[in-house]
Amino acid sequence: KQEVTQIPAALSVPEGENLVLNCSFTDSAIYNLQWFRQDPGKGLTSLLLIQSSQREQTSGRLNASLDKSSGRSTLYIAASQPGDSATYLCAVSAQAGTALIFGKGTTLSVSS
Amino acid sequence: GAVVSQHPSRVICKSGTSVKIECRSLDFQATTMFWYRQFPKKSLMLMATSNEGSKATYEQGVEKDKFLINHASLTLSTLTVTSAHPEDSSFYICSARDRQHYTEAFFGQGTRLTVV
């Protein structure tokens, strides 16, 4: 059974810092991996999608990498801002069209 | 990206009543939709997979008679919490995948259910 773990559970940084969020999964046979952002009491916003054949994806200040063989992904946030404060969720799917399996998330707080 | 609309965003109901939550894909067709439940400071837990025109597939431990799922069209799935109890209070969120491209999953805004 696939399990997704995110470390750390919570992170507080001052504005401007670069930071890395970690995600690991137990079964390397994934179809793709997605990173999401969730604000308190809100739904999920998709940040980056990495197909199993890809190594990384970039969007603005965000960069996600994938090492499928070792079961790891990282989300790099450059020059963090207070508006980045949210919970970041990592999720994997085993096959095309199947449900996502989520980690518990990393709650990020960026202070000004 | 594609838009998934979930309604209502927040609902308070009395114990014993039923509550219906709608999930619509606004600009794409979704053969499959997924329903998740999220407890405070916990991960999203898959409850069931909703397939258009057929019965939903429920995860182990999820009562299908309590959480009724109907996927009547390619753009609408509904979750009905029947005879709600306080322990059903939670954040429910749906997800849909574009039937043409099974890559990215899109999520609704979620529904905060409070049973009093």
PDB file of C-alpha atoms in Angstrom:
ATOM      1  CA  LYS A   1       0.000   0.000   0.000  1.00  0.00           C
ATOM      2  CA  GLN A   2       1.387   3.353  -1.048  1.00  0.00           C
ATOM      3  CA  GLU A   3       2.303   5.730   1.756  1.00  0.00           C
ATOM      4  CA  VAL A   4       3.352   9.326   1.327  1.00  0.00           C
ATOM      5  CA  THR A   5       5.381  11.143   3.972  1.00  0.00           C
ATOM      6  CA  GLN A   6       6.160  14.834   4.128  1.00  0.00           C
ATOM      7  CA  ILE A   7       8.920  16.379   6.181  1.00  0.00           C
ATOM      8  CA  PRO A   8       8.909  18.710   8.004  1.00  0.00           C
ATOM      9  CA  ALA A   9       5.340  18.875   9.286  1.00  0.00           C
ATOM     10  CA  ALA A  10       5.750  22.587   9.935  1.00  0.00           C
ATOM     11  CA  LEU A  11       8.265  25.225   8.954  1.00  0.00           C
ATOM     12  CA  SER A  12       8.698  28.878   9.901  1.00  0.00           C
ATOM     13  CA  VAL A  13      11.059  31.109   7.967  1.00  0.00           C
ATOM     14  CA  PRO A  14      11.677  34.830   7.563  1.00  0.00           C
ATOM     15  CA  GLU A  15      10.743  36.487   4.324  1.00  0.00           C
ATOM     16  CA  GLY A  16      13.273  36.129   1.536  1.00  0.00           C
ATOM     17  CA  GLU A  17      14.629  32.731   2.481  1.00  0.00           C
ATOM     18  CA  ASN A  18      14.872  29.873   0.034  1.00  0.00           C
ATOM     19  CA  LEU A  19      13.393  26.664   1.363  1.00  0.00           C
ATOM     20  CA  VAL A  20      12.894  23.014   0.526  1.00  0.00           C
ATOM     21  CA  LEU A  21       9.944  20.812   1.336  1.00  0.00           C
ATOM     22  CA  ASN A  22      10.397  17.077   1.205  1.00  0.00           C
ATOM     23  CA  CYS A  23       8.098  14.284   0.101  1.00  0.00           C
ATOM     24  CA  SER A  24       8.780  10.561   0.046  1.00  0.00           C
ATOM     25  CA  PHE A  25       6.662   7.644  -1.149  1.00  0.00           C
ATOM     26  CA  THR A  26       7.053   3.949  -0.474  1.00  0.00           C
ATOM     27  CA  ASP A  27       6.108   2.494  -3.869  1.00  0.00           C
ATOM     28  CA  SER A  28       8.186   3.894  -6.715  1.00  0.00           C
ATOM     29  CA  ALA A  29       5.725   2.628  -9.351  1.00  0.00           C
ATOM     30  CA  ILE A  30       3.900   5.928  -9.734  1.00  0.00           C
ATOM     31  CA  TYR A  31       2.231   7.507 -12.728  1.00  0.00           C
ATOM     32  CA  ASN A  32       2.752  11.084 -11.631  1.00  0.00           C
ATOM     33  CA  LEU A  33       3.236  13.329  -8.616  1.00  0.00           C
ATOM     34  CA  GLN A  34       1.508  16.604  -7.843  1.00  0.00           C
ATOM     35  CA  TRP A  35       2.249  19.371  -5.399  1.00  0.00           C
ATOM     36  CA  PHE A  36      -0.685  21.368  -4.060  1.00  0.00           C
ATOM     37  CA  ARG A  37      -1.197  24.398  -1.895  1.00  0.00           C
ATOM     38  CA  GLN A  38      -4.035  24.567   0.611  1.00  0.00           C
ATOM     39  CA  ASP A  39      -5.014  27.694   2.492  1.00  0.00           C
ATOM     40  CA  PRO A  40      -6.895  27.290   5.802  1.00  0.00           C
ATOM     41  CA  GLY A  41     -10.445  26.094   5.226  1.00  0.00           C
ATOM     42  CA  LYS A  42     -10.016  26.128   1.482  1.00  0.00           C
ATOM     43  CA  GLY A  43      -9.657  23.669  -1.346  1.00  0.00           C
ATOM     44  CA  LEU A  44      -6.505  22.627  -3.145  1.00  0.00           C
ATOM     45  CA  THR A  45      -4.614  24.631  -5.716  1.00  0.00           C
ATOM     46  CA  SER A  46      -2.415  22.606  -8.026  1.00  0.00           C
ATOM     47  CA  LEU A  47       1.132  23.966  -8.126  1.00  0.00           C
ATOM     48  CA  LEU A  48       3.178  21.526 -10.154  1.00  0.00           C
ATOM     49  CA  LEU A  49       2.649  18.191 -11.849  1.00  0.00           C
ATOM     50  CA  ILE A  50       5.550  15.868 -12.594  1.00  0.00           C
ATOM     51  CA  GLN A  51       5.067  12.844 -14.797  1.00  0.00           C
ATOM     52  CA  SER A  52       6.986   9.715 -13.793  1.00  0.00           C
ATOM     53  CA  SER A  53       9.317  10.142 -16.774  1.00  0.00           C
ATOM     54  CA  GLN A  54      10.237  13.685 -15.789  1.00  0.00           C
ATOM     55  CA  ARG A  55      12.898  14.879 -13.372  1.00  0.00           C
ATOM     56  CA  GLU A  56      11.625  18.344 -12.540  1.00  0.00           C
ATOM     57  CA  GLN A  57       9.086  21.061 -13.238  1.00  0.00           C
ATOM     58  CA  THR A  58       9.306  24.780 -12.679  1.00  0.00           C
ATOM     59  CA  SER A  59       6.711  27.493 -12.262  1.00  0.00           C
ATOM     60  CA  GLY A  60       7.859  30.939 -11.250  1.00  0.00           C
ATOM     61  CA  ARG A  61       9.604  30.721  -7.887  1.00  0.00           C
ATOM     62  CA  LEU A  62       8.676  27.064  -7.490  1.00  0.00           C
ATOM     63  CA  ASN A  63      10.720  24.111  -8.612  1.00  0.00           C
ATOM     64  CA  ALA A  64       9.762  20.493  -8.000  1.00  0.00           C
ATOM     65  CA  SER A  65      12.076  17.573  -8.550  1.00  0.00           C
ATOM     66  CA  LEU A  66      11.345  13.889  -8.748  1.00  0.00           C
ATOM     67  CA  ASP A  67      13.636  10.944  -8.087  1.00  0.00           C
ATOM     68  CA  LYS A  68      11.291   8.099  -8.795  1.00  0.00           C
ATOM     69  CA  SER A  69      13.740   5.302  -8.100  1.00  0.00           C
ATOM     70  CA  SER A  70      14.425   6.533  -4.582  1.00  0.00           C
ATOM     71  CA  GLY A  71      10.819   7.536  -3.954  1.00  0.00           C
ATOM     72  CA  ARG A  72      11.523  11.186  -3.298  1.00  0.00           C
ATOM     73  CA  SER A  73      10.362  14.585  -4.440  1.00  0.00           C
ATOM     74  CA  THR A  74      11.292  18.051  -3.279  1.00  0.00           C
ATOM     75  CA  LEU A  75       9.543  21.373  -3.665  1.00  0.00           C
ATOM     76  CA  TYR A  76      11.916  24.316  -3.732  1.00  0.00           C
ATOM     77  CA  ILE A  77      10.520  27.768  -3.033  1.00  0.00           C
ATOM     78  CA  ALA A  78      12.812  30.661  -3.856  1.00  0.00           C
ATOM     79  CA  ALA A  79      12.728  34.031  -2.126  1.00  0.00           C
ATOM     80  CA  SER A  80       9.804  33.164   0.103  1.00  0.00           C
ATOM     81  CA  GLN A  81       7.073  35.732   0.757  1.00  0.00           C
ATOM     82  CA  PRO A  82       4.392  36.030   3.469  1.00  0.00           C
ATOM     83  CA  GLY A  83       1.831  35.160   0.816  1.00  0.00           C
ATOM     84  CA  ASP A  84       3.455  31.754   0.497  1.00  0.00           C
ATOM     85  CA  SER A  85       2.194  30.854   3.962  1.00  0.00           C
ATOM     86  CA  ALA A  86      -0.052  27.809   3.528  1.00  0.00           C
ATOM     87  CA  THR A  87      -0.031  24.042   3.781  1.00  0.00           C
ATOM     88  CA  TYR A  88       1.762  22.282   0.952  1.00  0.00           C
ATOM     89  CA  LEU A  89       0.599  18.806   0.022  1.00  0.00           C
ATOM     90  CA  CYS A  90       2.352  16.171  -2.012  1.00  0.00           C
ATOM     91  CA  ALA A  91       0.324  13.446  -3.736  1.00  0.00           C
ATOM     92  CA  VAL A  92       1.012  10.527  -6.067  1.00  0.00           C
ATOM     93  CA  SER A  93      -1.131   8.464  -8.377  1.00  0.00           C
ATOM     94  CA  ALA A  94      -0.377   4.883  -9.322  1.00  0.00           C
ATOM     95  CA  GLN A  95      -1.966   4.894 -12.772  1.00  0.00           C
ATOM     96  CA  ALA A  96      -3.570   7.282 -15.205  1.00  0.00           C
ATOM     97  CA  GLY A  97      -7.001   8.312 -14.005  1.00  0.00           C
ATOM     98  CA  THR A  98      -6.672   6.853 -10.512  1.00  0.00           C
ATOM     99  CA  ALA A  99      -7.043   8.628  -7.197  1.00  0.00           C
ATOM    100  CA  LEU A 100      -4.246  10.563  -5.567  1.00  0.00           C
ATOM    101  CA  ILE A 101      -2.625   9.387  -2.354  1.00  0.00           C
ATOM    102  CA  PHE A 102      -1.702  12.333  -0.150  1.00  0.00           C
ATOM    103  CA  GLY A 103       0.886  13.097   2.443  1.00  0.00           C
ATOM    104  CA  LYS A 104      -0.109  14.994   5.592  1.00  0.00           C
ATOM    105  CA  GLY A 105       1.411  18.189   4.323  1.00  0.00           C
ATOM    106  CA  THR A 106       3.936  20.772   5.444  1.00  0.00           C
ATOM    107  CA  THR A 107       2.533  23.919   7.005  1.00  0.00           C
ATOM    108  CA  LEU A 108       4.682  26.860   6.017  1.00  0.00           C
ATOM    109  CA  SER A 109       4.725  30.208   7.777  1.00  0.00           C
ATOM    110  CA  VAL A 110       6.706  33.055   6.256  1.00  0.00           C
ATOM    111  CA  SER A 111       7.122  36.091   8.468  1.00  0.00           C
ATOM    112  CA  SER A 112       7.690  39.612   7.196  1.00  0.00           C
TER     113      SER A 112
ATOM    114  CA  GLY B   1      -6.319  24.934 -15.422  1.00  0.00           C
ATOM    115  CA  ALA B   2      -9.694  23.245 -15.449  1.00  0.00           C
ATOM    116  CA  VAL B   3     -12.343  24.307 -12.945  1.00  0.00           C
ATOM    117  CA  VAL B   4     -14.161  22.084 -10.493  1.00  0.00           C
ATOM    118  CA  SER B   5     -16.981  23.722  -8.571  1.00  0.00           C
ATOM    119  CA  GLN B   6     -18.160  22.306  -5.263  1.00  0.00           C
ATOM    120  CA  HIS B   7     -21.286  23.449  -3.474  1.00  0.00           C
ATOM    121  CA  PRO B   8     -22.046  24.331  -0.741  1.00  0.00           C
ATOM    122  CA  SER B   9     -18.775  25.577   0.722  1.00  0.00           C
ATOM    123  CA  ARG B  10     -20.131  25.428   4.228  1.00  0.00           C
ATOM    124  CA  VAL B  11     -23.166  23.746   5.762  1.00  0.00           C
ATOM    125  CA  ILE B  12     -24.498  23.266   9.263  1.00  0.00           C
ATOM    126  CA  CYS B  13     -27.156  20.635   9.810  1.00  0.00           C
ATOM    127  CA  LYS B  14     -28.927  18.930  12.664  1.00  0.00           C
ATOM    128  CA  SER B  15     -28.195  15.367  13.699  1.00  0.00           C
ATOM    129  CA  GLY B  16     -30.304  12.889  11.805  1.00  0.00           C
ATOM    130  CA  THR B  17     -30.756  14.976   8.693  1.00  0.00           C
ATOM    131  CA  SER B  18     -29.175  14.403   5.290  1.00  0.00           C
ATOM    132  CA  VAL B  19     -26.876  16.736   3.415  1.00  0.00           C
ATOM    133  CA  LYS B  20     -26.088  16.742  -0.296  1.00  0.00           C
ATOM    134  CA  ILE B  21     -22.823  18.074  -1.681  1.00  0.00           C
ATOM    135  CA  GLU B  22     -22.413  18.740  -5.395  1.00  0.00           C
ATOM    136  CA  CYS B  23     -19.254  18.555  -7.453  1.00  0.00           C
ATOM    137  CA  ARG B  24     -19.264  19.907 -10.999  1.00  0.00           C
ATOM    138  CA  SER B  25     -16.589  20.014 -13.656  1.00  0.00           C
ATOM    139  CA  LEU B  26     -17.271  23.311 -15.402  1.00  0.00           C
ATOM    140  CA  ASP B  27     -15.160  23.194 -18.540  1.00  0.00           C
ATOM    141  CA  PHE B  28     -14.351  19.556 -19.084  1.00  0.00           C
ATOM    142  CA  GLN B  29     -15.920  16.117 -18.936  1.00  0.00           C
ATOM    143  CA  ALA B  30     -14.997  13.879 -16.051  1.00  0.00           C
ATOM    144  CA  THR B  31     -15.614  10.176 -16.387  1.00  0.00           C
ATOM    145  CA  THR B  32     -14.264   9.732 -12.891  1.00  0.00           C
ATOM    146  CA  MET B  33     -14.562  11.885  -9.817  1.00  0.00           C
ATOM    147  CA  PHE B  34     -13.132  11.253  -6.387  1.00  0.00           C
ATOM    148  CA  TRP B  35     -14.426  12.141  -2.945  1.00  0.00           C
ATOM    149  CA  TYR B  36     -12.029  12.824  -0.076  1.00  0.00           C
ATOM    150  CA  ARG B  37     -12.453  13.619   3.577  1.00  0.00           C
ATOM    151  CA  GLN B  38      -9.988  15.677   5.586  1.00  0.00           C
ATOM    152  CA  PHE B  39      -9.759  15.733   9.366  1.00  0.00           C
ATOM    153  CA  PRO B  40      -7.998  18.605  11.143  1.00  0.00           C
ATOM    154  CA  LYS B  41      -4.239  18.434  10.655  1.00  0.00           C
ATOM    155  CA  LYS B  42      -4.636  15.178   8.775  1.00  0.00           C
ATOM    156  CA  SER B  43      -4.135  14.143   5.211  1.00  0.00           C
ATOM    157  CA  LEU B  44      -6.897  13.862   2.651  1.00  0.00           C
ATOM    158  CA  MET B  45      -8.353  10.372   2.839  1.00  0.00           C
ATOM    159  CA  LEU B  46      -9.980   8.898  -0.239  1.00  0.00           C
ATOM    160  CA  MET B  47     -13.562   7.890   0.482  1.00  0.00           C
ATOM    161  CA  ALA B  48     -14.784   6.687  -2.878  1.00  0.00           C
ATOM    162  CA  THR B  49     -14.317   6.778  -6.618  1.00  0.00           C
ATOM    163  CA  SER B  50     -17.329   7.945  -8.563  1.00  0.00           C
ATOM    164  CA  ASN B  51     -17.804   6.610 -12.081  1.00  0.00           C
ATOM    165  CA  GLU B  52     -20.290   8.129 -14.481  1.00  0.00           C
ATOM    166  CA  GLY B  53     -23.192   5.780 -15.111  1.00  0.00           C
ATOM    167  CA  SER B  54     -22.134   3.104 -12.649  1.00  0.00           C
ATOM    168  CA  LYS B  55     -21.905   2.456  -8.939  1.00  0.00           C
ATOM    169  CA  ALA B  56     -19.234   4.143  -6.913  1.00  0.00           C
ATOM    170  CA  THR B  57     -16.293   2.219  -5.527  1.00  0.00           C
ATOM    171  CA  TYR B  58     -15.850   2.790  -1.808  1.00  0.00           C
ATOM    172  CA  GLU B  59     -12.651   2.534   0.177  1.00  0.00           C
ATOM    173  CA  GLN B  60     -12.399   0.090   3.021  1.00  0.00           C
ATOM    174  CA  GLY B  61     -14.123   1.366   6.131  1.00  0.00           C
ATOM    175  CA  VAL B  62     -16.382   3.844   4.330  1.00  0.00           C
ATOM    176  CA  GLU B  63     -20.080   3.074   4.756  1.00  0.00           C
ATOM    177  CA  LYS B  64     -21.698   3.168   1.336  1.00  0.00           C
ATOM    178  CA  ASP B  65     -25.198   3.430   2.815  1.00  0.00           C
ATOM    179  CA  LYS B  66     -24.178   6.464   4.802  1.00  0.00           C
ATOM    180  CA  PHE B  67     -22.240   8.247   2.095  1.00  0.00           C
ATOM    181  CA  LEU B  68     -24.337   7.947  -1.041  1.00  0.00           C
ATOM    182  CA  ILE B  69     -22.607   8.880  -4.257  1.00  0.00           C
ATOM    183  CA  ASN B  70     -24.324   9.535  -7.564  1.00  0.00           C
ATOM    184  CA  HIS B  71     -22.528  10.369 -10.796  1.00  0.00           C
ATOM    185  CA  ALA B  72     -25.405  11.032 -13.165  1.00  0.00           C
ATOM    186  CA  SER B  73     -23.533  12.897 -15.866  1.00  0.00           C
ATOM    187  CA  LEU B  74     -20.023  13.592 -17.105  1.00  0.00           C
ATOM    188  CA  THR B  75     -19.978  16.894 -15.250  1.00  0.00           C
ATOM    189  CA  LEU B  76     -21.774  16.205 -11.973  1.00  0.00           C
ATOM    190  CA  SER B  77     -21.225  13.954  -8.975  1.00  0.00           C
ATOM    191  CA  THR B  78     -23.061  14.248  -5.681  1.00  0.00           C
ATOM    192  CA  LEU B  79     -22.239  13.028  -2.201  1.00  0.00           C
ATOM    193  CA  THR B  80     -25.120  12.683   0.237  1.00  0.00           C
ATOM    194  CA  VAL B  81     -24.334  12.241   3.910  1.00  0.00           C
ATOM    195  CA  THR B  82     -27.381  10.437   5.262  1.00  0.00           C
ATOM    196  CA  SER B  83     -28.582  10.578   8.851  1.00  0.00           C
ATOM    197  CA  ALA B  84     -25.665  12.791   9.761  1.00  0.00           C
ATOM    198  CA  HIS B  85     -24.072  12.634  13.193  1.00  0.00           C
ATOM    199  CA  PRO B  86     -21.573  14.964  14.862  1.00  0.00           C
ATOM    200  CA  GLU B  87     -18.728  12.557  14.040  1.00  0.00           C
ATOM    201  CA  ASP B  88     -19.467  13.155  10.348  1.00  0.00           C
ATOM    202  CA  SER B  89     -18.394  16.755  10.788  1.00  0.00           C
ATOM    203  CA  SER B  90     -15.413  17.240   8.534  1.00  0.00           C
ATOM    204  CA  PHE B  91     -14.057  18.863   5.400  1.00  0.00           C
ATOM    205  CA  TYR B  92     -15.186  17.055   2.260  1.00  0.00           C
ATOM    206  CA  ILE B  93     -13.518  17.719  -1.068  1.00  0.00           C
ATOM    207  CA  CYS B  94     -14.030  16.351  -4.544  1.00  0.00           C
ATOM    208  CA  SER B  95     -11.624  15.899  -7.409  1.00  0.00           C
ATOM    209  CA  ALA B  96     -12.055  15.256 -11.103  1.00  0.00           C
ATOM    210  CA  ARG B  97      -9.837  14.251 -13.965  1.00  0.00           C
ATOM    211  CA  ASP B  98     -10.347  15.296 -17.565  1.00  0.00           C
ATOM    212  CA  ARG B  99     -11.482  12.228 -19.522  1.00  0.00           C
ATOM    213  CA  GLN B 100      -9.315  13.298 -22.434  1.00  0.00           C
ATOM    214  CA  HIS B 101      -6.170  13.755 -20.444  1.00  0.00           C
ATOM    215  CA  TYR B 102      -5.757  11.642 -17.322  1.00  0.00           C
ATOM    216  CA  THR B 103      -2.803  13.605 -16.059  1.00  0.00           C
ATOM    217  CA  GLU B 104      -3.639  16.443 -13.734  1.00  0.00           C
ATOM    218  CA  ALA B 105      -6.284  16.188 -11.032  1.00  0.00           C
ATOM    219  CA  PHE B 106      -8.390  19.241 -10.251  1.00  0.00           C
ATOM    220  CA  PHE B 107     -10.078  19.874  -6.948  1.00  0.00           C
ATOM    221  CA  GLY B 108     -13.193  21.635  -5.785  1.00  0.00           C
ATOM    222  CA  GLN B 109     -13.176  24.284  -3.086  1.00  0.00           C
ATOM    223  CA  GLY B 110     -14.284  21.821  -0.421  1.00  0.00           C
ATOM    224  CA  THR B 111     -17.311  21.686   1.883  1.00  0.00           C
ATOM    225  CA  ARG B 112     -17.081  22.249   5.608  1.00  0.00           C
ATOM    226  CA  LEU B 113     -19.826  20.131   7.180  1.00  0.00           C
ATOM    227  CA  THR B 114     -20.791  20.731  10.791  1.00  0.00           C
ATOM    228  CA  VAL B 115     -23.404  18.469  12.364  1.00  0.00           C
ATOM    229  CA  VAL B 116     -24.955  19.803  15.564  1.00  0.00           C
TER     230      VAL B 116
END
